[in-house]
Every structure is written in structure tokens, then in C-alpha cells.
Coordinates of C-alpha atoms in Angstrom, one line a residue:
M171 CA -72.5 199.4 129.7
R172 CA -74.4 202.7 129.5
V173 CA -75.7 204.2 132.7
V174 CA -77.9 207.4 132.5
H175 CA -78.2 209.3 135.8
I176 CA -81.1 211.6 136.4
T177 CA -80.8 214.5 138.9
S178 CA -82.6 217.8 139.2
L179 CA -79.3 219.6 140.2
D180 CA -75.7 218.9 139.7
N181 CA -74.9 220.7 142.9
G182 CA -76.2 220.5 146.5
G183 CA -75.7 217.4 148.5
A184 CA -77.5 214.9 146.3
G185 CA -76.2 216.5 143.1
R186 CA -72.6 216.4 144.3
A187 CA -73.0 212.8 145.3
C188 CA -74.3 212.0 141.8
I189 CA -71.4 213.7 140.1
R190 CA -68.9 212.0 142.3
L191 CA -70.3 208.6 141.4
H192 CA -70.5 209.6 137.7
K193 CA -66.8 210.6 137.7
A194 CA -65.8 207.3 139.4
L195 CA -67.7 205.3 136.9
L196 CA -66.1 207.2 134.0
E197 CA -62.7 206.3 135.5
A198 CA -63.7 202.7 135.7
G199 CA -64.6 202.7 131.9
V200 CA -68.4 202.9 132.2
D201 CA -70.3 204.9 129.7
S202 CA -71.9 207.2 132.3
I203 CA -74.1 210.2 131.4
V204 CA -75.9 212.6 133.7
I205 CA -79.0 214.5 132.6
T206 CA -79.9 217.4 134.8
Q207 CA -82.4 220.2 134.9
T208 CA -79.8 222.7 136.1
K209 CA -76.2 222.4 135.2
T210 CA -73.6 224.5 137.1
G211 CA -70.3 222.6 136.6
D212 CA -68.2 221.5 133.6
T213 CA -67.9 217.8 134.4
P214 CA -67.7 215.8 131.2
Q215 CA -70.8 213.9 130.1
V216 CA -73.2 216.0 132.2
K217 CA -75.9 217.3 130.0
Q218 CA -78.5 220.0 130.8
L219 CA -81.8 218.8 129.4
A220 CA -83.1 222.1 128.1
Q221 CA -81.1 223.4 125.1
T222 CA -83.4 225.7 123.1
K223 CA -84.9 228.9 124.4
P224 CA -88.5 227.5 124.7
Q225 CA -87.1 224.4 126.6
K226 CA -85.1 226.7 129.0
L227 CA -88.3 228.7 129.6
V228 CA -90.2 225.6 130.5
A229 CA -87.4 224.4 132.7
K230 CA -87.6 227.7 134.7
I231 CA -91.4 227.4 135.0
R232 CA -91.5 223.8 136.2
P233 CA -90.0 224.4 139.7
F234 CA -92.4 227.3 140.4
L235 CA -95.4 225.3 139.0
S236 CA -94.7 222.3 141.1
Q237 CA -94.7 224.4 144.3
L238 CA -98.0 226.2 143.6
P239 CA -100.2 223.7 145.6
L240 CA -98.3 224.7 148.8
M241 CA -99.9 228.1 148.7
A242 CA -103.0 226.4 150.2
Y243 CA -101.0 225.8 153.4
P244 CA -99.6 229.1 154.6
K245 CA -99.0 227.8 158.1
R246 CA -96.8 224.9 156.9
V247 CA -93.4 224.1 158.4
K248 CA -90.9 226.1 156.3
D249 CA -88.9 223.1 155.1
I250 CA -88.7 221.5 151.7
F251 CA -91.9 219.8 150.6
S252 CA -92.4 218.4 147.0
P253 CA -95.9 217.5 146.0
N254 CA -96.1 215.5 142.7
L255 CA -99.5 216.2 141.3
P256 CA -101.0 216.3 137.8
I257 CA -101.0 219.7 136.0
F258 CA -98.6 221.1 138.6
T259 CA -95.9 218.4 137.9
P260 CA -96.7 217.4 134.3
S261 CA -95.0 214.7 132.4
N262 CA -91.5 215.8 131.2
H263 CA -91.8 214.5 127.6
L264 CA -88.4 215.9 126.7
L265 CA -86.7 214.0 129.5
V266 CA -88.5 210.7 128.6
S267 CA -87.6 211.0 124.9
T268 CA -84.0 211.9 125.8
I269 CA -83.7 208.8 128.0
K270 CA -85.2 206.7 125.3
A271 CA -82.8 208.1 122.6
L272 CA -79.8 207.3 124.8
K273 CA -80.7 203.6 125.0
P274 CA -79.4 203.1 128.5
D275 CA -78.7 199.7 130.1
I276 CA -79.5 201.3 133.5
V277 CA -81.3 204.4 134.5
H278 CA -80.1 205.6 137.9
L279 CA -82.4 208.2 139.6
H280 CA -81.0 210.5 142.2
W281 CA -82.8 213.6 143.5
V282 CA -85.5 214.3 140.9
E283 CA -87.8 216.9 142.5
N284 CA -88.0 220.7 141.8
G285 CA -90.6 219.9 139.1
F286 CA -88.1 218.0 137.0
F287 CA -89.8 214.7 137.0
S288 CA -93.4 213.5 137.1
I289 CA -93.7 210.3 139.0
K290 CA -95.8 208.8 136.2
D291 CA -92.7 209.2 133.9
L292 CA -91.3 206.2 135.6
Q293 CA -93.7 204.0 133.6
S294 CA -92.2 205.2 130.4
I295 CA -88.7 204.0 131.3
Q296 CA -88.1 200.5 129.9
A297 CA -84.5 200.0 131.2
P298 CA -83.9 198.7 134.8
I299 CA -84.2 201.6 137.3
L300 CA -82.0 202.1 140.3
W301 CA -83.2 204.9 142.6
S302 CA -80.8 206.2 145.3
L303 CA -82.6 207.6 148.3
H304 CA -80.9 210.9 149.1
D305 CA -83.8 211.7 151.4
A306 CA -87.3 210.3 152.3
N307 CA -89.3 211.9 149.5
P308 CA -89.6 208.8 147.2
Y309 CA -91.5 207.0 150.0
T310 CA -93.6 209.9 151.3
G311 CA -96.5 212.1 150.2
G312 CA -94.1 215.0 149.6
C313 CA -91.9 215.6 152.6
H314 CA -88.2 215.0 152.4
I315 CA -87.7 214.6 156.2
V316 CA -90.4 212.6 158.0
A317 CA -91.8 214.4 161.0
A318 CA -91.1 212.6 164.3
A319 CA -94.8 212.2 165.1
C320 CA -95.8 211.0 161.6
V321 CA -96.9 207.5 161.0
G322 CA -98.2 208.1 157.5
V323 CA -95.3 206.5 155.6
G324 CA -96.2 203.1 157.1
T325 CA -99.9 203.3 156.0
R326 CA -101.0 206.3 153.9
C327 CA -100.1 210.0 154.1
K328 CA -102.9 212.3 155.1
S329 CA -103.4 215.3 157.4
C330 CA -99.7 216.0 157.0
P331 CA -98.2 217.5 160.2
L332 CA -95.6 219.4 158.1
L333 CA -98.3 221.1 156.2
K334 CA -100.2 221.8 159.4
S335 CA -103.1 220.2 157.6
T336 CA -106.3 219.1 159.4
Y337 CA -108.0 217.9 156.2
P338 CA -107.2 214.2 155.6
F339 CA -107.3 214.5 151.8
D340 CA -104.6 217.1 151.5
I341 CA -101.8 217.2 148.9
S342 CA -99.8 214.6 150.8
F343 CA -102.7 212.2 150.4
W344 CA -103.0 212.7 146.6
T345 CA -99.2 212.6 146.1
F346 CA -99.0 209.4 148.1
K347 CA -101.9 207.9 146.1
R348 CA -100.2 208.9 142.8
K349 CA -96.9 207.3 143.8
A350 CA -98.6 204.1 145.1
K351 CA -100.5 203.7 141.8
T352 CA -97.4 204.2 139.7
Y353 CA -95.0 202.0 141.9
A354 CA -97.5 199.1 141.7
K355 CA -97.0 199.0 137.9
L356 CA -93.2 199.0 138.0
K357 CA -91.4 195.7 137.7
N358 CA -88.0 197.2 136.9
L359 CA -87.5 199.4 140.0
T360 CA -84.8 198.7 142.6
I361 CA -84.3 201.0 145.6
N362 CA -80.8 201.9 146.9
G363 CA -80.7 203.1 150.5
L364 CA -77.5 205.1 150.8
S365 CA -77.3 204.2 154.4
R366 CA -78.6 201.2 156.4
W367 CA -81.0 203.5 158.2
I368 CA -82.7 204.9 155.1
A369 CA -82.7 201.5 153.5
Q370 CA -84.6 200.1 156.5
S371 CA -86.9 203.2 156.5
A372 CA -87.8 202.4 152.9
K373 CA -88.4 198.7 153.9
D374 CA -90.8 199.9 156.6
S375 CA -92.7 202.3 154.4
S376 CA -95.9 201.4 152.7
L377 CA -94.8 202.7 149.3
L378 CA -91.5 200.9 148.8
S379 CA -91.7 197.8 151.1
S380 CA -92.5 195.5 148.2
K381 CA -89.6 196.7 146.1
P382 CA -86.1 195.2 146.1
I383 CA -84.0 197.3 148.4
I384 CA -80.2 197.4 148.6
N385 CA -77.6 199.4 150.4
L386 CA -74.7 201.1 148.5
P387 CA -73.1 204.3 149.9
N388 CA -72.0 207.5 148.2
P389 CA -68.4 207.5 147.1
I390 CA -65.6 210.0 147.9
D391 CA -62.4 210.6 146.0
T392 CA -59.8 210.2 148.8
R393 CA -57.2 211.7 146.4
I394 CA -58.9 215.1 146.7
Y395 CA -60.3 214.7 150.2
R396 CA -57.1 213.9 152.1
P397 CA -55.2 215.4 155.0
I398 CA -53.4 218.7 154.2
Q399 CA -50.8 220.0 156.7
K400 CA -52.8 222.0 159.1
S401 CA -50.6 225.1 159.1
L402 CA -50.7 225.2 155.3
A403 CA -54.5 224.7 155.2
R404 CA -55.0 227.6 157.6
E405 CA -52.6 229.8 155.7
M406 CA -54.5 229.2 152.5
L407 CA -57.8 230.0 154.2
H408 CA -56.3 233.1 155.8
I409 CA -56.9 231.7 159.3
H410 CA -54.2 233.1 161.5
T411 CA -54.7 231.6 164.9
P412 CA -53.0 229.1 167.1
K413 CA -56.3 228.1 168.7
K414 CA -58.3 224.9 168.2
I415 CA -60.7 225.2 165.2
I416 CA -64.2 223.8 165.5
S417 CA -66.0 223.7 162.2
F418 CA -69.6 223.2 161.2
G419 CA -71.2 223.4 157.8
A420 CA -74.2 222.5 155.7
I421 CA -76.4 223.9 152.9
G422 CA -78.5 226.3 154.9
A423 CA -76.2 225.8 157.8
T424 CA -77.8 228.4 160.2
S425 CA -81.3 228.8 158.6
T426 CA -82.4 225.1 158.4
P427 CA -83.3 224.0 162.0
R428 CA -82.8 220.3 161.3
K429 CA -79.1 220.9 160.5
G430 CA -78.6 221.4 164.2
F431 CA -77.0 224.9 164.5
N432 CA -79.1 225.6 167.6
E433 CA -77.9 222.3 169.2
L434 CA -74.3 223.2 168.3
K435 CA -74.7 226.6 170.1
A436 CA -76.1 225.0 173.2
A437 CA -73.3 222.4 173.2
L438 CA -70.6 225.1 172.9
D439 CA -72.2 227.0 175.7
C440 CA -71.7 223.9 177.9
L441 CA -67.9 223.7 177.3
P442 CA -65.7 224.7 180.2
Q443 CA -64.5 228.3 180.0
N444 CA -60.8 227.3 179.8
L445 CA -61.6 225.3 176.7
K446 CA -63.7 228.0 175.1
D447 CA -60.8 230.4 175.5
K448 CA -58.7 228.0 173.3
C449 CA -61.3 227.7 170.5
E450 CA -62.7 229.4 167.4
L451 CA -65.7 228.4 165.3
L452 CA -65.6 228.2 161.5
V453 CA -69.0 228.0 159.7
F454 CA -69.5 227.3 156.0
G455 CA -72.8 227.2 154.1
S456 CA -73.8 230.5 155.5
S457 CA -72.3 234.0 154.9
E458 CA -73.4 235.6 158.1
G459 CA -74.9 234.8 161.5
Q460 CA -74.6 235.6 165.2
N461 CA -71.3 235.5 166.9
L462 CA -71.3 233.1 169.8
Q463 CA -70.5 234.3 173.2
D464 CA -67.0 233.5 174.3
I465 CA -66.0 231.8 171.0
P466 CA -64.9 233.9 168.0
T467 CA -67.0 232.8 165.0
H468 CA -66.0 233.1 161.3
Y469 CA -68.6 232.7 158.5
V470 CA -66.9 231.7 155.2
G471 CA -70.1 231.4 153.0
T472 CA -70.8 228.6 150.6
L473 CA -67.8 226.6 149.4
H474 CA -68.4 225.1 146.0
D475 CA -65.0 223.7 145.3
D476 CA -63.8 220.3 146.6
I477 CA -60.3 221.7 147.2
A478 CA -61.6 224.5 149.3
L479 CA -63.6 222.1 151.4
A480 CA -60.6 219.8 151.8
L481 CA -58.6 222.8 153.1
L482 CA -61.3 223.8 155.5
Y483 CA -61.6 220.3 157.0
S484 CA -57.8 220.0 157.2
A485 CA -57.6 223.3 159.0
S486 CA -60.1 222.1 161.6
D487 CA -59.3 220.1 164.7
V488 CA -62.9 218.7 164.9
F489 CA -66.0 218.9 162.7
I490 CA -69.4 219.0 164.3
M491 CA -72.4 217.5 162.5
P492 CA -75.4 218.0 164.8
S493 CA -78.1 217.2 162.2
H494 CA -81.3 215.7 163.4
L495 CA -81.4 213.2 160.5
E496 CA -79.2 212.4 157.6
S497 CA -79.9 209.9 154.8
F498 CA -76.1 209.5 154.5
G499 CA -74.0 212.3 156.0
Q500 CA -71.7 213.5 153.2
T501 CA -70.0 216.3 155.1
A502 CA -69.1 213.9 157.9
L503 CA -67.5 211.6 155.2
E504 CA -65.6 214.5 153.7
A505 CA -64.2 215.4 157.1
I506 CA -63.0 212.0 158.1
A507 CA -61.4 211.5 154.6
C508 CA -59.3 214.6 155.5
G509 CA -58.4 213.0 158.8
T510 CA -60.6 215.3 160.9
P511 CA -62.6 213.6 163.7
V512 CA -66.4 214.2 163.7
V513 CA -68.8 214.7 166.5
A514 CA -72.4 213.9 165.7
F515 CA -75.6 212.6 167.2
N516 CA -76.0 208.8 167.1
T517 CA -78.7 208.8 164.5
S518 CA -79.7 207.8 160.9
G519 CA -77.0 207.5 158.2
L520 CA -74.3 209.0 160.4
K521 CA -73.9 205.7 162.2
D522 CA -72.5 204.2 158.9
I523 CA -69.7 206.7 158.9
I524 CA -68.8 207.4 162.5
T525 CA -67.6 204.8 164.9
H526 CA -67.8 206.0 168.5
K527 CA -64.3 207.0 169.9
H528 CA -62.6 205.4 166.9
N529 CA -62.9 208.1 164.2
G530 CA -65.1 210.5 166.1
Y531 CA -67.8 210.7 168.8
L532 CA -71.5 209.7 168.6
A533 CA -73.4 211.7 171.2
K534 CA -76.8 210.5 172.6
C535 CA -79.5 211.6 170.3
Y536 CA -80.2 215.4 170.6
D537 CA -78.5 215.5 174.0
T538 CA -76.5 218.8 173.7
N539 CA -74.6 218.0 176.9
D540 CA -73.3 214.8 175.4
L541 CA -72.5 216.7 172.2
A542 CA -70.4 219.0 174.3
R543 CA -68.7 216.1 176.0
G544 CA -67.8 214.7 172.6
I545 CA -66.2 218.1 171.5
E546 CA -64.3 218.3 174.8
W547 CA -63.2 214.7 174.6
I548 CA -61.6 215.2 171.2
L549 CA -60.1 218.6 171.9
S550 CA -58.6 217.4 175.2
L551 CA -56.8 214.3 173.8
E552 CA -53.1 214.3 174.1
T553 CA -51.2 214.6 170.8
A554 CA -50.5 211.0 170.2
K555 CA -54.1 209.9 170.9
Y556 CA -55.5 212.7 168.7
E557 CA -53.2 211.7 165.9
A558 CA -54.4 208.1 166.2
L559 CA -58.0 209.2 166.0
A560 CA -57.2 211.3 162.9
R561 CA -55.5 208.3 161.3
N562 CA -58.5 206.1 162.1
A563 CA -60.8 208.8 160.5
R564 CA -58.8 208.7 157.3
S565 CA -58.4 204.9 157.1
S566 CA -62.1 204.4 157.7
A567 CA -63.0 206.6 154.8
I568 CA -60.7 204.8 152.5
K569 CA -61.8 201.3 153.6
A570 CA -65.5 201.8 153.2
F571 CA -66.1 204.8 150.8
E572 CA -63.2 205.2 148.5
S573 CA -64.6 206.1 145.1
S574 CA -63.1 203.3 143.0
K575 CA -64.2 200.7 145.5
V576 CA -67.8 202.1 145.7
A577 CA -67.9 202.5 141.9
H578 CA -67.1 198.8 141.3
A579 CA -69.9 197.9 143.8
Y580 CA -72.3 199.9 141.7
I581 CA -71.0 198.4 138.5
D582 CA -71.6 194.9 139.9
T583 CA -75.2 196.0 140.8
Y584 CA -75.8 197.5 137.4
A585 CA -74.6 194.3 135.7
Q586 CA -77.0 192.3 137.8
L587 CA -79.9 194.6 137.1
A588 CA -79.1 194.8 133.4
G589 CA -79.1 191.0 133.3
G590 CA -82.7 191.0 134.6
G591 CA -82.3 192.0 138.2
A592 CA -82.9 189.8 141.2
V593 CA -84.0 186.2 140.6
D594 CA -87.7 185.7 140.4
K595 CA -88.1 183.2 143.2
T596 CA -91.6 182.1 142.2
W597 CA -90.5 181.3 138.6
L598 CA -87.5 179.4 139.8
I599 CA -89.5 177.3 142.3
S600 CA -92.0 176.5 139.6
I601 CA -89.3 175.4 137.1
A602 CA -87.4 173.4 139.8
K603 CA -90.5 171.7 141.1
H604 CA -91.8 170.9 137.6
T605 CA -88.4 169.4 136.7
L606 CA -88.2 167.3 139.9
H607 CA -91.9 166.3 139.4
T608 CA -91.0 164.9 136.0
L609 CA -88.0 163.0 137.5
L610 CA -89.6 162.0 140.8
P611 CA -93.3 162.1 140.4
H612 CA -93.9 160.2 143.6
I613 CA -92.4 163.0 145.6
F614 CA -94.3 165.9 144.2
A615 CA -97.8 164.5 143.9
Q616 CA -99.3 167.0 146.3
P617 CA -98.7 170.7 146.8
T618 CA -97.0 171.3 150.1
Y619 CA -94.1 173.0 151.9
Y620 CA -90.8 171.5 151.1
I621 CA -88.1 171.8 153.8
G622 CA -84.6 171.1 152.7
F623 CA -81.7 169.6 154.7
G624 CA -78.4 168.7 153.2
A625 CA -75.0 167.7 154.4
I626 CA -72.2 165.3 153.5
G627 CA -73.0 162.3 155.5
G628 CA -76.6 163.3 156.0
A629 CA -77.9 162.3 159.5
S630 CA -74.8 160.2 160.3
V631 CA -72.6 163.1 161.4
G632 CA -73.9 164.4 164.7
R633 CA -72.5 167.9 164.4
K634 CA -74.6 168.5 161.3
G635 CA -77.6 168.8 163.6
F636 CA -80.1 166.4 162.0
N637 CA -81.3 165.3 165.5
E638 CA -82.0 168.9 166.4
L639 CA -83.9 169.3 163.1
K640 CA -85.9 166.1 163.8
I641 CA -87.1 167.4 167.2
A642 CA -87.9 170.8 165.8
L643 CA -90.0 169.3 163.0
E644 CA -91.8 166.9 165.3
N645 CA -92.8 169.8 167.6
L646 CA -94.3 171.9 164.8
P647 CA -98.1 172.6 165.1
F648 CA -100.0 169.7 163.6
S649 CA -101.7 172.0 161.0
L650 CA -98.4 173.1 159.7
K651 CA -96.6 169.8 160.0
S652 CA -99.3 168.1 157.9
Q653 CA -98.4 170.4 155.0
C654 CA -94.6 169.7 155.2
E655 CA -92.3 167.3 153.6
L656 CA -88.6 167.0 153.9
L657 CA -86.0 166.8 151.1
V658 CA -82.7 165.3 152.2
F659 CA -79.6 165.3 150.1
G660 CA -76.0 164.4 150.8
G661 CA -76.7 161.2 152.7
E662 CA -79.3 159.1 154.4
A663 CA -81.7 160.2 157.2
P664 CA -84.3 158.4 159.2
Q665 CA -88.0 159.2 158.9
I666 CA -89.5 161.9 161.1
Q667 CA -92.8 161.2 162.8
G668 CA -95.7 163.0 161.0
I669 CA -93.5 164.3 158.1
K670 CA -92.8 162.5 154.9
S671 CA -89.1 162.5 154.0
H672 CA -87.5 162.0 150.6
T673 CA -83.8 161.1 150.1
L674 CA -82.4 162.6 146.9
G675 CA -79.0 161.0 147.5
F676 CA -75.6 162.7 147.0
L677 CA -75.9 165.4 144.4
H678 CA -72.6 165.8 142.6
D679 CA -73.6 168.4 139.9
D680 CA -74.1 172.0 140.8
Y681 CA -77.1 172.2 138.4
A682 CA -78.8 169.4 140.4
L683 CA -78.0 171.1 143.6
A684 CA -79.4 174.4 142.3
F685 CA -82.7 172.6 141.4
A686 CA -82.8 171.0 144.8
F687 CA -82.3 174.3 146.6
N688 CA -84.9 176.0 144.4
A689 CA -87.4 173.2 145.0
C690 CA -87.3 174.0 148.7
D691 CA -89.5 176.6 150.3
I692 CA -87.0 176.8 153.1
F693 CA -83.6 175.3 153.8
V694 CA -82.6 174.4 157.4
A695 CA -78.9 174.2 158.3
P696 CA -78.9 173.1 161.9
S697 CA -75.2 172.4 162.2
L698 CA -73.7 172.7 165.7
A699 CA -70.3 173.9 164.4
E700 CA -69.6 175.9 161.2
N701 CA -67.0 178.3 159.8
L702 CA -68.6 179.6 156.6
S703 CA -71.3 177.2 155.4
N704 CA -71.4 176.4 151.7
V705 CA -74.9 175.1 151.8
I706 CA -76.2 178.3 153.4
M707 CA -74.4 180.3 150.7
E708 CA -75.8 178.1 148.0
S709 CA -79.3 178.2 149.3
L710 CA -79.4 182.0 149.6
A711 CA -78.0 182.3 146.1
C712 CA -81.0 180.3 144.8
G713 CA -83.3 182.7 146.7
T714 CA -84.3 180.1 149.3
P715 CA -84.5 181.5 152.9
V716 CA -82.4 179.7 155.5
V717 CA -82.9 178.8 159.2
A718 CA -79.8 178.1 161.2
F719 CA -78.3 178.5 164.6
D720 CA -76.5 181.7 165.4
I721 CA -73.1 180.2 165.5
G722 CA -69.7 180.5 163.7
G723 CA -69.9 182.3 160.4
N724 CA -73.7 181.9 160.0
G725 CA -74.3 185.5 161.0
D726 CA -72.0 186.7 158.2
M727 CA -74.5 185.3 155.7
I728 CA -77.9 185.4 157.4
T729 CA -79.5 188.6 158.6
H730 CA -82.2 187.7 161.1
K731 CA -85.7 188.0 159.6
H732 CA -84.2 189.7 156.4
N733 CA -83.1 186.7 154.4
G734 CA -83.6 183.9 156.9
Y735 CA -83.8 183.2 160.6
L736 CA -81.0 182.9 163.1
A737 CA -82.1 180.7 166.0
P738 CA -80.4 182.4 169.0
L739 CA -79.7 179.4 171.2
A740 CA -77.4 176.8 169.7
N741 CA -78.6 173.2 170.1
D742 CA -82.1 174.4 171.1
S743 CA -84.6 172.7 168.8
N744 CA -87.4 174.9 170.0
T745 CA -85.8 178.1 168.6
L746 CA -85.0 176.2 165.4
G747 CA -88.7 175.2 165.1
E748 CA -89.8 178.8 165.8
G749 CA -87.7 179.9 162.8
I750 CA -89.2 177.3 160.5
E751 CA -92.7 178.2 161.6
W752 CA -92.0 181.9 161.2
I753 CA -90.8 181.6 157.6
L754 CA -93.6 179.2 156.5
S755 CA -96.3 181.4 158.0
Q756 CA -95.3 184.5 155.9
D757 CA -97.9 185.5 153.4
A758 CA -96.9 185.4 149.7
K759 CA -95.7 189.0 149.5
A760 CA -93.6 188.8 152.7
Y761 CA -92.1 185.5 151.6
A762 CA -91.3 186.9 148.1
T763 CA -89.4 189.8 149.8
L764 CA -87.6 187.3 152.1
A765 CA -86.6 185.2 149.0
H766 CA -85.5 188.3 147.1
N767 CA -83.3 189.4 150.1
A768 CA -81.8 186.0 150.2
R769 CA -80.7 186.2 146.6
V770 CA -79.4 189.8 146.9
S771 CA -77.4 189.1 150.1
S772 CA -75.6 186.2 148.3
L773 CA -74.2 188.6 145.7
R774 CA -71.4 189.7 148.0
F775 CA -70.0 186.2 147.7
E776 CA -70.2 186.2 143.9
S777 CA -67.3 184.2 142.5
A778 CA -65.8 186.8 140.2
K779 CA -65.8 189.4 143.0
I780 CA -64.2 187.0 145.5
A781 CA -61.7 185.9 142.9
H782 CA -60.5 189.5 142.4
T783 CA -60.1 189.9 146.2
Y784 CA -57.9 186.8 146.3
I785 CA -55.9 188.0 143.2
N786 CA -55.2 191.3 145.0
T787 CA -54.1 189.4 148.1
Y788 CA -51.8 187.1 146.0
V789 CA -50.3 190.1 144.3
F790 CA -49.7 191.8 147.6
L791 CA -48.2 188.7 149.2
T792 CA -45.8 188.1 146.3
G793 CA -44.6 191.6 146.7
G794 CA -43.3 190.8 150.1
G795 CA -46.3 191.3 152.4
G796 CA -46.0 193.8 155.3
A797 CA -48.3 196.7 156.2
I798 CA -50.2 198.7 153.6
I799 CA -49.5 202.3 154.3
D800 CA -51.8 205.0 152.9
S801 CA -49.8 207.6 151.1

């Protein structure tokens, strides 16, 4: 499999994340190639696009040209903004032709601004595209961090508050319009939210809400980012102090307000004086800045090397990440991988990395007093409790973000996309209904909603919940009920007043079951007791949304109103009916998204993946069992 990554830079937050994934894929045997506008490292298979002198000249002009429209907004907020307009961000024909020549199975986009990529170039890429959201720009009219008061991403950008624009048809409007026009033509684009927060933000946006959206994180090499003896780390960094070290760092650490340096200063001012006397502050990402009152401050500049960063985190007793928003939170992950607890605000992608009082502290959003309480809580822990917190930090990084694990999750996704991506639910329903129409023409004579119910024993086993389903269907509004028919497989079931039922009998063959699930517009699993339901898993795998009670393992498979509906009150037919009515009342676009989500969510149970998990367990058990200790 050949994966071609596209990123404007091979450094910076997004560039470093791209390179880390690239390295992990190479180790896993994937033919991974990175194309970048600006190459700064020497990682294998990373290629700078411009090679000749004319090409290099154009590459230098493109970033400047793309930013020219911003000159019309001299009062704009001084943060990154990337318009994508004709003439100013022209098509990158060299990039398009290079991608084509490489014949990739997958094109993986990362951060592609700085004039590197015209949004219309997406139409020239024939391979399946996976686009990782390193910030909000792909679903906005140009901003990378959405202003708190802005509602444009949910409708249409105009009068952008970051541009301080009062004119509705500003460059955010035209960039948004250009993206909307291009995205509408793309059938091969899948979006990857690096955190649950940014994935949900993309789903809520107008530009990307109709696209398949998944959630895979950035990886980290825990062989490099690992705890180093604190005294050794400090010696290597020439830090000669017995005091507690509080560290903070980011690109533009002190100059970019959203990185939270002002909030950090306010929090440190709130610390008790006796604690201040025991602390020093270490800042990276900035070479100079003000010294804080009562706390000696050291500015170490920008650290480019992973080993230097690992030393800094290991030298620290706590790392503070007071960012207002983070699509992921890479420095927080680096810190915990080195066994250093993190204090951050309870916001955005940081919630995927930090678990409150387990591997760090999540302060109330933008509450500097609570940020101070988090710093004080960690630094005041007795030795044994602090060491437990540090171990939790390290183990949580390994468990969720270790590079080889994350790489294989991406490989599984690439394989699915290269095979055609998510199942086209409309096509499958059409095929299934056509086949069943041929076999059972008396069932499919009229177009209608088909509701599925299946269980071994059918209605004869009380705990399978047929009686609850019967009441729920009888109580549906007449206008909806008149459009519904019930397909029952796995046993017999009595007729339901006002709804025609069809008994398909016991279906032994998986192919027949797959057709049955695909013929259903919705599958209802009203069981009153379940561990991990096979029929729910099978239905979701066929792209058919499921309604079930929120019991047992159902919540492990169904995410409420994402791939189905979890009725909150077990045994309550009214809530079951509300779920059926909610799904069947969705318009075609919303239902297609629901069906797509059902299919994608089932992939975590894919047989080969689960088999390998069991194999690893068997190997471990045959080795004698016992605790797995991280070396």
C-alpha cells in the first residue's frame, strides 16, 4: 500500500505529527511518502516539492501571495488566517502532477495552507483522500481557530469577527463559498478529527457535515518520549536547582494569546507564597520574555529535537498547557509520555489526553484560580502519590497513543478507504430489496419503511423484548405507522395492530442475514438483558441504524443519535418508540450520515482486528500471565 502525505511544513505542530505518523507507517512496512513545501529535516521518504530554481522561487512566492488579500483588513486580529482564493492561491500543478505520478492508494492531507494548496486541487486527486484536522481551517472561511462568538461555520462565513469585517461579502465569505463548491463535488473525501472535540466540530459545521468523519489521534513514539531520571535530565539541560520545575511551552509560547501564557501568569500569581518559593518556571518556544514576580523564569528558546524535549519534560515536575483551544494537544501528550503530569483547562482535544486527577488535572475552563489549584494539588502531593500520578501519565500515553498501535489503526482505515471507503447504504438497500423482492414479491410490493427485528426464538423469549417492540410500534403516529412494515427473522411473532408483519424464518447463512439487515431501514433490538449483542453488531456492519435500550453492552456499540438511538429507560416502550420515530423522520441526507456512521462504528469489531487481539492475549497467557510491566 502506498500512502502519500501532503503537508505544507515538516515542522511545527502539524508537521511534526505528520512526520511521526509517517515514521510509524514506515516501521509497519507501509510505502509512506511525504510531500512538503518546506523541508527542514532529514527523515527518509520526505520530499520537498520544489527541486529546480524556478520551482523554488514559486514556492517562496506562494505563501506571500496567499496572504495578500489580508492587507484589506488592517484591523484584523493578529492570528493566523488563510484565505483560499483564485489568483492569490492558484492551482499547484506541480503538486497535482507529482501526486498523480506517485500513483498512491491513499492521499493523506495534513496542514496544507501557506499557499501550498488550492482547494480546487482536491478535484484532481483520484485516490481516496483522508484529511486530518490539525485545526479548524478546512471547515471555515479562513480562520484556524473559530472565534467564540462566531456562528458562521454552522451556516456560511461572512462579516468575519477575526477580520474585524463589517462587510458581509468579505474574503471569509468567498473562501467559504469556494470550499463549499469544491467539497460538494468530492465523493472520495473522508475527514479525520484528531480528537473527539474537533471531529464533532466538523460534524456540526456546514462545510463538512455531509462527509464521513472518523476519529484517529496523533501517535507518539514512547521509546523516545519516556521518563528520564530527573537529576540526569536537569544536568543535561544545565538546570541546577533542587526546586520544583513548572514547565510551559508552545510555538509562539508568549506571543500567541490563545496559548494561554497570560492565564498561566495569573495562575502562578495565585499560588501560596510558600509554594512559589519552592518553584522555578521553564518556558520553551520563546527565547525571551518577562520574569514573573516571585518565581525565577528560564526561557530556553525553540527546541527542535525530540530528545531535547523529552529531557525538558523529564526535568519538570508538572507541565502546564493553558491553551484556550487545541485540536489535539501534542505537547500534553509528549509530557505524559515522559511521566510528567499535566495541568490544562477542561476543553477541546485536551480532554482526550488528560484524565482529571489520574494523569493530570483539568481545570474549569479559563478559570485561572482553578488552574492554580491544579498546580498546587500536583506539587503538594506526597512522594508516593506523585509517583503514582506519574506512572498513570506514562501508561495512559502508551495505552492510547503509542505509535505502532496508532499506525495500525490508520493502516486499517487506509485499507478500508482503498477498498472503496464506507459502504454506500443507498446502494446496498437497493440491492437487498431488489433481491428480496425477487424472492418474496408479496412482501415488497409497495415502497415503505422496513423495521427489522430478529432473535433466536423470535417473540417466544420474553427477555428479547418483542412485547415492548409491539407496544412501541402500536403507539407510533398513524401517519408513520401506515408507512411501516415489520420484518421478523429468527422465529415466529404475532401480528401487530396497524402494521403488516413478515416472518422470514430462521436465517442460517450470513449472506442471507446480511441481505435481511440491509433490507431494513432500521433495526430494533429491544432486549431487556444483553452482554454484547451480535444482532446489533451485524446490523451496524450493514449500515443499518439500530434502536435499543441503554442496557448491558449496547452502549459499547451504539452512540446515541450518531449511529442509532439508545432508549434511556429499559422496558419503557415509549422511549423505544421515540427512537424509532426519530430515525424514520430523518431526511435523506441525515439518514445517510446515520447509516454511514453505523458502518464505520462497526469497524472496531472487524474480525481480523479482534482475532489479533485474541492472539496477543493467547501468547501472553501461554507465557505465564502476570502483570505487564512497561520497561
